[in-house]
Coordinates of C-alpha atoms and ligand atoms in Angstrom, one line a residue:
X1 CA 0.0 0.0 0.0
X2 CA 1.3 3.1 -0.5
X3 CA 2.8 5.3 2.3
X4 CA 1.0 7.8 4.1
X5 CA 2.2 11.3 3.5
X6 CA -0.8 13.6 4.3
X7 CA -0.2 16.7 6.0
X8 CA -2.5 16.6 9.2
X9 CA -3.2 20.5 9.5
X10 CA -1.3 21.5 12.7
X11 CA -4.1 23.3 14.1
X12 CA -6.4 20.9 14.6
X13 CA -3.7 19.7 17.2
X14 CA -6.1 21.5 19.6
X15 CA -9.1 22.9 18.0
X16 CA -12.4 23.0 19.2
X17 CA -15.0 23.9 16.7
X18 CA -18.5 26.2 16.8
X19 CA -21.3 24.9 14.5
X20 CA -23.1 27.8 12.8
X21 CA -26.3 27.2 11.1
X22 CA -25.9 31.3 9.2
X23 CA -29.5 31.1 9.3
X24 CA -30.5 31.7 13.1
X25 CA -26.8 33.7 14.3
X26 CA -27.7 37.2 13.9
X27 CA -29.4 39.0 11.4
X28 CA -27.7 42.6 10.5
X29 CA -30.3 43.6 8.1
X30 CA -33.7 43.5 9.6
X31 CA -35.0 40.6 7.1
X32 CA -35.4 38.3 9.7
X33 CA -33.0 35.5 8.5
X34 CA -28.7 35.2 10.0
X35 CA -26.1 36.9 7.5
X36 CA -22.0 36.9 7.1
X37 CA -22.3 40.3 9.0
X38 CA -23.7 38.8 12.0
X39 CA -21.1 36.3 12.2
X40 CA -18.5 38.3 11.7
X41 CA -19.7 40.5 14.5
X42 CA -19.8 37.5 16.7
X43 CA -16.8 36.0 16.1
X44 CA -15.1 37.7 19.1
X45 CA -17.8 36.1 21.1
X46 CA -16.8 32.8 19.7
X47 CA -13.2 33.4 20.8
X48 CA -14.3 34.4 23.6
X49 CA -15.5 31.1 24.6
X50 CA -12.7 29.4 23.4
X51 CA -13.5 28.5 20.2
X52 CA -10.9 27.9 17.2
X53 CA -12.7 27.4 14.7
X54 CA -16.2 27.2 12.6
X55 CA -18.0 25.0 10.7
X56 CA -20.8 26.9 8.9
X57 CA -24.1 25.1 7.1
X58 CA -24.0 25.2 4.0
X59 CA -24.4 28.7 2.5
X60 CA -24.5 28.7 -1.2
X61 CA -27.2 29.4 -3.6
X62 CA -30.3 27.2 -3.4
X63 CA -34.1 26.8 -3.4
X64 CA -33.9 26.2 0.3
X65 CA -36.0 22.9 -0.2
X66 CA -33.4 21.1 2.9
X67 CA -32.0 24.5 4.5
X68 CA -29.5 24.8 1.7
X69 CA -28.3 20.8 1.5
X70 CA -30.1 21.6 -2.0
X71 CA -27.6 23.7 -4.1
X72 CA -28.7 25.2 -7.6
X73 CA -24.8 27.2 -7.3
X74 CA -22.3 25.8 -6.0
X75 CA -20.0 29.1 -6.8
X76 CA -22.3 31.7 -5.7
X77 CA -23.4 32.1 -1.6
X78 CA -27.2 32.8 -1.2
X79 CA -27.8 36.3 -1.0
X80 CA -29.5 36.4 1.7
X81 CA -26.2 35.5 3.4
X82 CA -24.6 38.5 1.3
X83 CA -21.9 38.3 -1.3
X84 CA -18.6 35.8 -1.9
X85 CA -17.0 38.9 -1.0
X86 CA -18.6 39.1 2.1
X87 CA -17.7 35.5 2.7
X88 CA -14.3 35.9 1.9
X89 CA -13.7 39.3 4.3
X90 CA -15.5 36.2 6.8
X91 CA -12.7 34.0 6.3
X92 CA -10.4 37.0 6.6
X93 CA -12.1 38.5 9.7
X94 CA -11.8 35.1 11.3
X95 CA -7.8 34.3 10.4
X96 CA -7.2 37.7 12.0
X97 CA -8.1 35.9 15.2
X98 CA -6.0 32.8 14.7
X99 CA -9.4 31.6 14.0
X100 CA -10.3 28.6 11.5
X101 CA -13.8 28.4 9.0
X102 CA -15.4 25.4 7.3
X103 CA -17.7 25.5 4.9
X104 CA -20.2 22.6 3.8
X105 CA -19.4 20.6 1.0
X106 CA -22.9 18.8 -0.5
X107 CA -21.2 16.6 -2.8
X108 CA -24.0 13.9 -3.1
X109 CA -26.9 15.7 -4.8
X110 CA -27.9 18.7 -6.2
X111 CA -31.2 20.9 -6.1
X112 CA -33.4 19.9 -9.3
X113 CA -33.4 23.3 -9.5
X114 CA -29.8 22.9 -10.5
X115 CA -28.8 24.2 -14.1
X116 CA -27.1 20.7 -14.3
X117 CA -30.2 18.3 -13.5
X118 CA -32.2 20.8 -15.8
X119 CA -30.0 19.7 -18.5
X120 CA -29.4 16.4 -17.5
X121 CA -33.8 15.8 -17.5
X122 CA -33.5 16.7 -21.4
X123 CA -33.8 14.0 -23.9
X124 CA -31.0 14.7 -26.5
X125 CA -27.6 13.8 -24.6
X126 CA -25.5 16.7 -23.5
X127 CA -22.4 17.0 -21.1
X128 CA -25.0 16.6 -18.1
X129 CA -26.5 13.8 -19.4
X130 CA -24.8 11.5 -16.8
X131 CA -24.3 14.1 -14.2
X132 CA -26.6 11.8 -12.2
X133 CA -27.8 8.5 -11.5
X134 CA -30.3 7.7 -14.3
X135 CA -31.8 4.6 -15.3
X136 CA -32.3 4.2 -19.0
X137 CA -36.1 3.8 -18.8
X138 CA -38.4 5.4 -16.2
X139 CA -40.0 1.7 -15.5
X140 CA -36.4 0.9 -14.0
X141 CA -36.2 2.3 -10.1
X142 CA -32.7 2.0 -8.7
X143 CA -32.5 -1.0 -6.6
X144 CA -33.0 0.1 -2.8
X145 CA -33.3 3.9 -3.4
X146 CA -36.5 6.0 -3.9
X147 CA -36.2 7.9 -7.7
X148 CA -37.5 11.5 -9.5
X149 CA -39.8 9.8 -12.6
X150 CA -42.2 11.1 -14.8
X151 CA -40.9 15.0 -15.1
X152 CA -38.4 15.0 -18.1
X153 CA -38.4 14.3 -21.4
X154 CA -35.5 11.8 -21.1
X155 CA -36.8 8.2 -20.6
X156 CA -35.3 6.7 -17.4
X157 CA -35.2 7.3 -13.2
X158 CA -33.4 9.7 -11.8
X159 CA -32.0 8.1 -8.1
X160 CA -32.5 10.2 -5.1
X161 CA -30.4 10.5 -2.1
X162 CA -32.2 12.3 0.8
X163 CA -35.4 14.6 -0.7
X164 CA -37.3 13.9 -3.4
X165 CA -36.0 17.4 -4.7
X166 CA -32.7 16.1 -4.3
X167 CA -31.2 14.0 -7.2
X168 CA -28.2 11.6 -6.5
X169 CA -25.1 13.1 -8.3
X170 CA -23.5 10.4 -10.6
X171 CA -20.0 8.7 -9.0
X172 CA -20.5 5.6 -10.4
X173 CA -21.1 2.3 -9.1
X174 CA -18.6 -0.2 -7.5
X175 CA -19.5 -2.9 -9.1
X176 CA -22.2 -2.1 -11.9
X177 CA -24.2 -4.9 -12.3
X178 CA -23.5 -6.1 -16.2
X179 CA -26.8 -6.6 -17.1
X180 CA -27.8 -2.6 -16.4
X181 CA -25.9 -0.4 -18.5
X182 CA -26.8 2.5 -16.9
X183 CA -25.2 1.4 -14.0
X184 CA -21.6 2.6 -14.8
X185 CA -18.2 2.0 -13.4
X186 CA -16.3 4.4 -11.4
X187 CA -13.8 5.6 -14.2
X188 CA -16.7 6.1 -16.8
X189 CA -16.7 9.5 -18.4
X190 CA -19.2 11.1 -16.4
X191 CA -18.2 9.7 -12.9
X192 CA -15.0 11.3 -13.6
X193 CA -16.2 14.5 -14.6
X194 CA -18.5 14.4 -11.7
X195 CA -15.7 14.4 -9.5
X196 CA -13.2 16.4 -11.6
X197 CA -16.0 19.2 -11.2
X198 CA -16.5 18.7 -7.2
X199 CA -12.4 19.4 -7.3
X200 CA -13.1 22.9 -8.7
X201 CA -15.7 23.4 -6.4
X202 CA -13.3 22.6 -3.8
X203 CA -10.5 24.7 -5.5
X204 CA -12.7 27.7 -5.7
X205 CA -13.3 28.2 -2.3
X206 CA -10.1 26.8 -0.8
X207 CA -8.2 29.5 -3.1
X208 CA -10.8 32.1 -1.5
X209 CA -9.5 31.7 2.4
X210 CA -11.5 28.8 3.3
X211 CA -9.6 26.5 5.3
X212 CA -11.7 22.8 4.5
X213 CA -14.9 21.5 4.4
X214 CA -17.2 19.3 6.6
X215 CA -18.3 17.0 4.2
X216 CA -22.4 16.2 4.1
X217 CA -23.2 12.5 3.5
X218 CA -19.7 11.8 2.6
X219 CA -20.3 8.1 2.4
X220 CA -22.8 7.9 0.0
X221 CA -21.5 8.9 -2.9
X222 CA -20.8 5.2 -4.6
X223 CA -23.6 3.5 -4.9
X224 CA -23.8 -0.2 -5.0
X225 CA -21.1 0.1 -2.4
X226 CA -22.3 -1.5 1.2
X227 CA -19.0 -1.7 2.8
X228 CA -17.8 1.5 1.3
X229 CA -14.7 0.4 -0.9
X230 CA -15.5 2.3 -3.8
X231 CA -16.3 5.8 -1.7
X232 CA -13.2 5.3 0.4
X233 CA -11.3 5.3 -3.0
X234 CA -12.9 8.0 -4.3
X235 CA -12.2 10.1 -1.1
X236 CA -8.1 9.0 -1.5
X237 CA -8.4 10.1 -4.9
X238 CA -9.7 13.6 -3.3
X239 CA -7.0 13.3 -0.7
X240 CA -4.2 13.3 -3.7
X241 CA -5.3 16.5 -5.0
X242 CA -5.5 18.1 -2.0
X243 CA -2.1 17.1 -0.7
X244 CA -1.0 18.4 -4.1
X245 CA -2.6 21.8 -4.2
X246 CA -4.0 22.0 -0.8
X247 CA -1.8 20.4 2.2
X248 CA -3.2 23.0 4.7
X249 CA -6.9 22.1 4.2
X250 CA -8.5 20.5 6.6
X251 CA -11.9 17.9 6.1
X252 CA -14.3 16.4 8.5
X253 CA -17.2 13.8 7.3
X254 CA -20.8 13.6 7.9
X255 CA -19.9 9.9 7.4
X256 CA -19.8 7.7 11.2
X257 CA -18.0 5.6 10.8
X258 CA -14.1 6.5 11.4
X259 CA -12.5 2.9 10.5
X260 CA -13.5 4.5 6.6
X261 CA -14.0 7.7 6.4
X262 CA -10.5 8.3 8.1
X263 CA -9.0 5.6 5.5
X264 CA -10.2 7.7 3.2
X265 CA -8.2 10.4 4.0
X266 CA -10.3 12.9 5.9
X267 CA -8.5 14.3 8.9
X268 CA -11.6 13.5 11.2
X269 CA -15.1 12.1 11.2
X270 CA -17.9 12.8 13.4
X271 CA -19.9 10.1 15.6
X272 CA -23.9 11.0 14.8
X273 CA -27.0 10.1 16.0
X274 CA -27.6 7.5 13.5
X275 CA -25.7 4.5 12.1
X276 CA -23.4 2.5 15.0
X277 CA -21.7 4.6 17.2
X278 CA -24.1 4.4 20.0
X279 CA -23.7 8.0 20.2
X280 CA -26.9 8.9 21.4
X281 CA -26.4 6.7 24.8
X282 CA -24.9 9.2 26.2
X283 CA -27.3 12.2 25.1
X284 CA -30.5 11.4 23.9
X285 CA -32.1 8.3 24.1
X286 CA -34.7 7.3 27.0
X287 CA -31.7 6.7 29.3
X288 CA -29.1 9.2 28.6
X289 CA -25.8 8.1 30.2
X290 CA -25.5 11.6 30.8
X291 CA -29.0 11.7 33.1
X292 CA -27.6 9.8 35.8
X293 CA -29.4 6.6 34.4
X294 CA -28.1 5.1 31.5
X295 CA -25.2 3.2 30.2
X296 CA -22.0 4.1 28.4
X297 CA -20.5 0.7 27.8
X298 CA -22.0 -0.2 24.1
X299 CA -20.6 3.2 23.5
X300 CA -16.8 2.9 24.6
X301 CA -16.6 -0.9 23.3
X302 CA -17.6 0.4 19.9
X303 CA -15.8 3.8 19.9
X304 CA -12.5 1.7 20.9
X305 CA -13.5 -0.3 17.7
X306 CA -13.1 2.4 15.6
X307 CA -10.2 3.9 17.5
X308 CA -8.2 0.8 16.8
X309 CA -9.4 0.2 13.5
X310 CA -8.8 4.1 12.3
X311 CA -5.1 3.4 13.2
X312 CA -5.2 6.7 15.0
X313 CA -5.3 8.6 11.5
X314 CA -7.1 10.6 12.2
X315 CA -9.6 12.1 14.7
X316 CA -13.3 11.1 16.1
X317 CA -15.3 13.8 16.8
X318 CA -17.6 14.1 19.0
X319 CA -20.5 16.8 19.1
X320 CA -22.7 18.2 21.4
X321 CA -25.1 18.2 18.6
X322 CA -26.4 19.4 15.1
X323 CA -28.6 21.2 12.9
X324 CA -30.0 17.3 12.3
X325 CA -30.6 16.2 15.8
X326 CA -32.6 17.4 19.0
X327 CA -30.7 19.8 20.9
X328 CA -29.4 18.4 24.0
X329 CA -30.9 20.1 26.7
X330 CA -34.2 18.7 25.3
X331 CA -32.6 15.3 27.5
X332 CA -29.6 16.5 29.5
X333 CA -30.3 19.6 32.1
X334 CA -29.1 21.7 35.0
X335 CA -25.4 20.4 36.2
X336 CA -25.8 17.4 34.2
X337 CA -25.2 19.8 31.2
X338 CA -22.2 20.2 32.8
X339 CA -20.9 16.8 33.3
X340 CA -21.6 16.4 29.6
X341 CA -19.6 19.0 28.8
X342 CA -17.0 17.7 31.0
X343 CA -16.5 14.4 28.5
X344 CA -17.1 16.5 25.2
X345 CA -13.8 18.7 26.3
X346 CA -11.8 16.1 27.0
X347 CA -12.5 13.3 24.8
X348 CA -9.7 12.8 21.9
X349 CA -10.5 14.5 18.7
X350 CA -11.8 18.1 18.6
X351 CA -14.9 18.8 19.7
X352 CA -17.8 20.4 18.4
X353 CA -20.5 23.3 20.0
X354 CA -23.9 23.4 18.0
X355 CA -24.2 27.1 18.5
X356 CA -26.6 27.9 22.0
X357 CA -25.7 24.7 23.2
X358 CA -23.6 26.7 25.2
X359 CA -26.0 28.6 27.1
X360 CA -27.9 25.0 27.7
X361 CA -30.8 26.2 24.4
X362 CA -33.9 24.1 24.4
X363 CA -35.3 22.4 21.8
X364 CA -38.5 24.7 20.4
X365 CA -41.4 22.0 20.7
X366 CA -44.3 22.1 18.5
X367 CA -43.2 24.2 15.4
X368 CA -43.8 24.1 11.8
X369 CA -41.5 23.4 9.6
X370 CA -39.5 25.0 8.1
X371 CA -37.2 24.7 5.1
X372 CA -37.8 21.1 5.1
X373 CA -36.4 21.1 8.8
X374 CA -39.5 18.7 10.3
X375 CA -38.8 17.8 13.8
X376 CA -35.2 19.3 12.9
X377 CA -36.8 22.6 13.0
X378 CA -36.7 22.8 16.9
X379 CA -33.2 22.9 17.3
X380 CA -32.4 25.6 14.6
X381 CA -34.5 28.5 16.6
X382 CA -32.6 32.3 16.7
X383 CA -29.8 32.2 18.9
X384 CA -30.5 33.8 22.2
X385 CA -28.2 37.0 22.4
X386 CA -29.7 39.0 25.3
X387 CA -33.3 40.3 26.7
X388 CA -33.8 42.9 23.8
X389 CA -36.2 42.5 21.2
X390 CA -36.2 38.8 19.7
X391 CA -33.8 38.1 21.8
X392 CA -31.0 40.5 19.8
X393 CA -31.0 38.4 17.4
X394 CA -32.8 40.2 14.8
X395 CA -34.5 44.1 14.8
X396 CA -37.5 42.0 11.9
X397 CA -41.2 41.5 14.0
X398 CA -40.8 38.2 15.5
X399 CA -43.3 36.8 12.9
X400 CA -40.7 37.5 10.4
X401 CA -38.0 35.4 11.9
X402 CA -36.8 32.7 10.0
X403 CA -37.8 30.3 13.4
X404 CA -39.8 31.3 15.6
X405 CA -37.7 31.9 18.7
X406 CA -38.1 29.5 22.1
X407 CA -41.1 31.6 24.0
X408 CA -40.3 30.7 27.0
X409 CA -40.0 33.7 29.2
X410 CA -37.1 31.4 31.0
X411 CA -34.7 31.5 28.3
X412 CA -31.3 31.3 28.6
X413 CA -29.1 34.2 27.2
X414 CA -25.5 34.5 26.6
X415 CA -26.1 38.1 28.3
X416 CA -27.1 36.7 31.5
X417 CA -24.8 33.8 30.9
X418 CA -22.0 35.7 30.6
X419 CA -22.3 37.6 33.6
X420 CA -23.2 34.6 35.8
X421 CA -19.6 33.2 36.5
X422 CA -21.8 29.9 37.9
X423 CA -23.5 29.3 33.9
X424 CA -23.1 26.8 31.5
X425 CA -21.3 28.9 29.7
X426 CA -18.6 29.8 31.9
X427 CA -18.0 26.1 32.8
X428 CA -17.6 25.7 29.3
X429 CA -15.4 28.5 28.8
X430 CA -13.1 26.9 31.9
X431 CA -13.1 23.5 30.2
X432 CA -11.7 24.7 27.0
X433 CA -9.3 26.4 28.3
X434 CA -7.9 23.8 30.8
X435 CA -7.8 21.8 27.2
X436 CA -6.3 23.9 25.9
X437 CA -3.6 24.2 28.6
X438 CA -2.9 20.1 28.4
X439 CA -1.7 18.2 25.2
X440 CA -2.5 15.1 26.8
X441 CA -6.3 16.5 26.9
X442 CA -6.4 17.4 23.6
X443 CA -7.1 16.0 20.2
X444 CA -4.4 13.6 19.8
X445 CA -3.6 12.7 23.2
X446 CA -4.0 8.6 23.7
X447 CA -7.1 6.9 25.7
X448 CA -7.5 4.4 27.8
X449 CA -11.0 3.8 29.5
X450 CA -10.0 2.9 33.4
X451 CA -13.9 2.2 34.3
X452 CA -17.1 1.7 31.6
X453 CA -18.8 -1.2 32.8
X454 CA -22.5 -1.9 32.1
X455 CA -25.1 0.1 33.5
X456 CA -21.8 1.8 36.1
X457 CA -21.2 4.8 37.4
X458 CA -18.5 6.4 37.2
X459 CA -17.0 6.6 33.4
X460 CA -13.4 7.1 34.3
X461 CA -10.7 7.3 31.5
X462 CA -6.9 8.3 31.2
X463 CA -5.9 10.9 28.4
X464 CA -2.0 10.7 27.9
X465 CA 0.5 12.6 25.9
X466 CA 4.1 12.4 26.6
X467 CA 4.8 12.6 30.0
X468 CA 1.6 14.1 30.9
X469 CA -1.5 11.7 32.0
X470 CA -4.8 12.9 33.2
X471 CA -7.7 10.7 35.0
X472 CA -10.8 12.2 34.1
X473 CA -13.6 10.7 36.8
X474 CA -17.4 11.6 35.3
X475 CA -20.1 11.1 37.9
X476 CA -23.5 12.1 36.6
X477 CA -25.7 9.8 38.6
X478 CA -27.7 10.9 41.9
X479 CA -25.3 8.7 44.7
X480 CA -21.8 8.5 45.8
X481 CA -19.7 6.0 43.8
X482 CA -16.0 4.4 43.9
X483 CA -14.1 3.1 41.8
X484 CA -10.7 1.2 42.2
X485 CA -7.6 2.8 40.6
X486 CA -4.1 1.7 41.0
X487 CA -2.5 4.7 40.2
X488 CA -2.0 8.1 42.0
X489 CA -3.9 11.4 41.6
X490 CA -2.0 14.3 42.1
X491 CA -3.4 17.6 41.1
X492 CA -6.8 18.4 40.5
X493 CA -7.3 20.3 37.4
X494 CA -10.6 20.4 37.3
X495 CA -13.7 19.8 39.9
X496 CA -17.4 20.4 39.6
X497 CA -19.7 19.0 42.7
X498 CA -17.5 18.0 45.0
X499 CA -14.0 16.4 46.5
X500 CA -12.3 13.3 45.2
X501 CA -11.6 11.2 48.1
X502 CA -8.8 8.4 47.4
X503 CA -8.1 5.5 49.9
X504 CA -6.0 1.9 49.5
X505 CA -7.0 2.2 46.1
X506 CA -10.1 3.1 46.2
X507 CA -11.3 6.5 44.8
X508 CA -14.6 8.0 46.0
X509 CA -16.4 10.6 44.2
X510 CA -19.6 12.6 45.0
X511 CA -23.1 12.8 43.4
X512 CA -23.3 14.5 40.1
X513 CA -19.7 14.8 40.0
X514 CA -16.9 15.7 37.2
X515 CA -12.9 16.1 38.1
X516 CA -9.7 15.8 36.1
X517 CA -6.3 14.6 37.7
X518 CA -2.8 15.0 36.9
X519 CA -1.4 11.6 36.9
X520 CA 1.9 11.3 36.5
Ligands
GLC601 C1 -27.0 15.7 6.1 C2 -27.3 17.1 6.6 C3 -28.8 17.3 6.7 C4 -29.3 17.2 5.2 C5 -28.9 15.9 4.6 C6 -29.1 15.9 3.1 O1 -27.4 14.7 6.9 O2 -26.7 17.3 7.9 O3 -29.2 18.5 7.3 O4 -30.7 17.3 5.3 O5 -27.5 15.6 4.8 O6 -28.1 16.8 2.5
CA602 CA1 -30.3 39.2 7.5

């Protein structure tokens, strides 16, 4: 096989990334819906948290059928957002303060609104003709995917991979199945230039300022591909060029499982509420780890799975949520928030804030939806600046705000937050920073769980670099619990709830509980 020589981008040593959906930041202009201008107000407040670096939803030109996952431009940002220039004093603005941005890459599917599917629908063949996933008569569905049929004058299915609206950009197929020509091989003609025109994409942004891309649905793009060989070499074909042109830029999958994606050459991959991570053990199922009732041990057998198995490549990420999931105080609340937060900053990989998670934001029940959000809409309400008007999020009437924001009169606030050195927020703001302080906490410092038995309290684990080890003891449950530990704890870097106690090996830690140890 041949030898690894990817740059890792330095900075992700110790990064710790701020998810911003543009839409529901702040909204400079009065129309109701987030723009670059707000961000780029805010970015001092994301500094001020801690915060390295961004990763901001997708922002380019679209029908806003799936809150922008539905591009009809891939070259041009929506201008609702504002201009590319506006983006690019963005990327500027933010490497003035050492600061990092991501934008989102939709390399799986288009809008149909899309100049290339408009073409691609038409009967006579043309360069877009196998832009996409077409079968060669419309009686022919692809096998195990839902297809666009009946609305163009070409004869055959297009496949679809999320929305109906949204029609499955053509890869190729692994292994095409001889007997249906449509089906065609990776190296076909229009695989190739499918791919060859996601590179310019890529280029055109990268040569802009933007430092990488999170990556939606980056395993899907083969298809007939179940164990992923065929999108894993597509993705070390992407590698290539960007090691060529590129070294510096950095890439994180919406993919889940980090034994490929990371083969594949991205730097990092996120663990998500669906596929096998057990992820949502910890956050949000009907008992949350994180509650003080649950268990973590499906979680850490599988995660050390895929820690093995990655080779330590690259880096797991873990988030505290998404524009795709319920936010996580709709499960986890009060100091367990905190405890959470206590495992998310000091887990290996770099971790990632869904913006307002930080001030503990709820999940808005009962809303419609909105841009093809569904029950996603909830956690994509304005973020909650201060008691002004909408919450200073926007100067629009509230029924012109792109969500409707959470009515509870209770809100949280980053204004109040801020001020109250006992919030969420300030915890968080301590925890990063203690990361930031200690390699062996940080992205690429080694694991080694100490304690996750089934359906046990505490989850203890050891985070090593160098010289420098570090027992991190998480207690969410209601009662005092031990564990034994054949080490010694020196310094405590960290406590929330109460004293460590440690006797002939046995360490004793309070109720609803959090603390990190030096270790050496
Ligand atoms: C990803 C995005 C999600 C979107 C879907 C289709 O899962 O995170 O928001 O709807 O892909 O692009
Ligand atoms: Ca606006």
């Amino acid at each position: 096989m041949k030898k690894n020589n990817s740059r890792f981008p330095k900075w992700l040593d110790n990064a710790v990334f701020y998810e911003i959906y543009p839409q529901s930041f702040l909204d400079t202009n009065a129309d109701g819906i987030g723009d670059f201008q707000g961000i780029i107000q805010k970015l001092d407040y994301v500094k001020s948290l801690g915060c390295t670096a961004i990763w901001m939803n997708p922002c380019f030109e679209s029908p806003f059928g799936d809150a922008g996952y539905d591009v009809s431009d891939y070259y041009r940002v929506a201008k609702r957002y504002g201009t590319n220039e506006d983006l690019k004093h963005l990327f500027e603005e933010a490497h003035r303060r050492g600061m990092h941005v991501l934008l989102d890459l939709v390399p799986g599917h288009t809008s149909v609104a899309h100049p290339w599917f408009q073409q691609s629908m038409k009967a006579e063949k043309n360069e877009f003709t196998d832009r996409y996933v077409w079968t060669d008569s419309i009686w022919e569905s692809p096998d195990g995917y839902a297809s666009l049929r009946g609305i163009s004058d070409r004869d055959g299915s297009c496949m679809v991979n999320f929305f109906s609206h949204q029609p499955a950009l053509n890869y190729g197929y692994y292994r095409p199945d001889p007997k249906k020509k449509w089906q065609q091989p990776m190296d076909a003609d229009g695989p190739q230039a499918t791919l060859q025109t996601m590179k310019d994409v890529m280029r055109f942004w990268l040569k802009m300022g933007c430092d990488g891309f999170r990556v939606d649905m980056a395993g899907s793009l083969v298809k007939g591909d179940p164990d992923g060989k065929g999108t894993i070499r597509l993705w070390q074909n992407v590698r290539a060029f960007l090691d060529q042109e590129f070294p510096d830029a950095a890439m994180i999958s919406e993919w889940g499982e980090p034994d490929k994606s990371l083969l594949g050459g991205f730097h990092m991959d996120f663990l998500l509420h669906f596929g096998p991570s057990h992820y949502n053990d910890l956050f949000r199922c009907e008992h949350p780890f994180f509650s003080g009732n649950g268990d973590a041990s499906a979680f850490v057998k599988k995660y050390l799975e895929s820690y093995e198995k990655s080779g330590r490549k690259g880096l797991i990420c873990i988030p505290s949520g998404n524009h795709d999931m319920d936010r996580l105080a709709r499960t986890i609340s009060g100091v367990h928030q905190k405890i959470a937060f206590a495992f998310l900053l000091s887990m290996p990989g770099a971790p990632f804030i869904y913006y307002g998670d930080e001030i503990g934001m709820c999940y808005v029940e009962g809303v419609t939806s909105v841009e093809g959000g569904y029950g996603r809409t909830g956690s994509r309400s304005p973020m909650q600046w201060d008691d002004a008007l909408n919450a200073g999020f926007s100067s629009a009437p509230a029924s012109e705000l792109y969500v409707p924001l959470d009515p509870d009169p209770k809100r949280p606030n980053v204004k109040t937050q801020t001020e109250d050195p006992d919030s969420l927020w300030h915890e968080i703001q301590r925890l990063i920073s203690i990361r930031m302080e200690h390699p062996a906490l940080q992205s690429k410092g080694e694991i080694q769980f100490i304690q996750a038995k089934k359906n046990t309290y505490p989850l203890v684990y050891l985070r090593t670099a160098g010289q420098e080890s570090i027992l991190v003891v998480l207690n969410p449950s209601d009662r005092e619990v031990s564990f034994s530990f054949d080490g010694s704890l020196g310094e405590c870097i960290y406590s929330l709830g109460g004293k460590t106690k440690m006797k002939n090996g046995q360490v004793t830690i309070p109720a609803r509980s959090a603390s990190y140890h030096i270790c050496n």
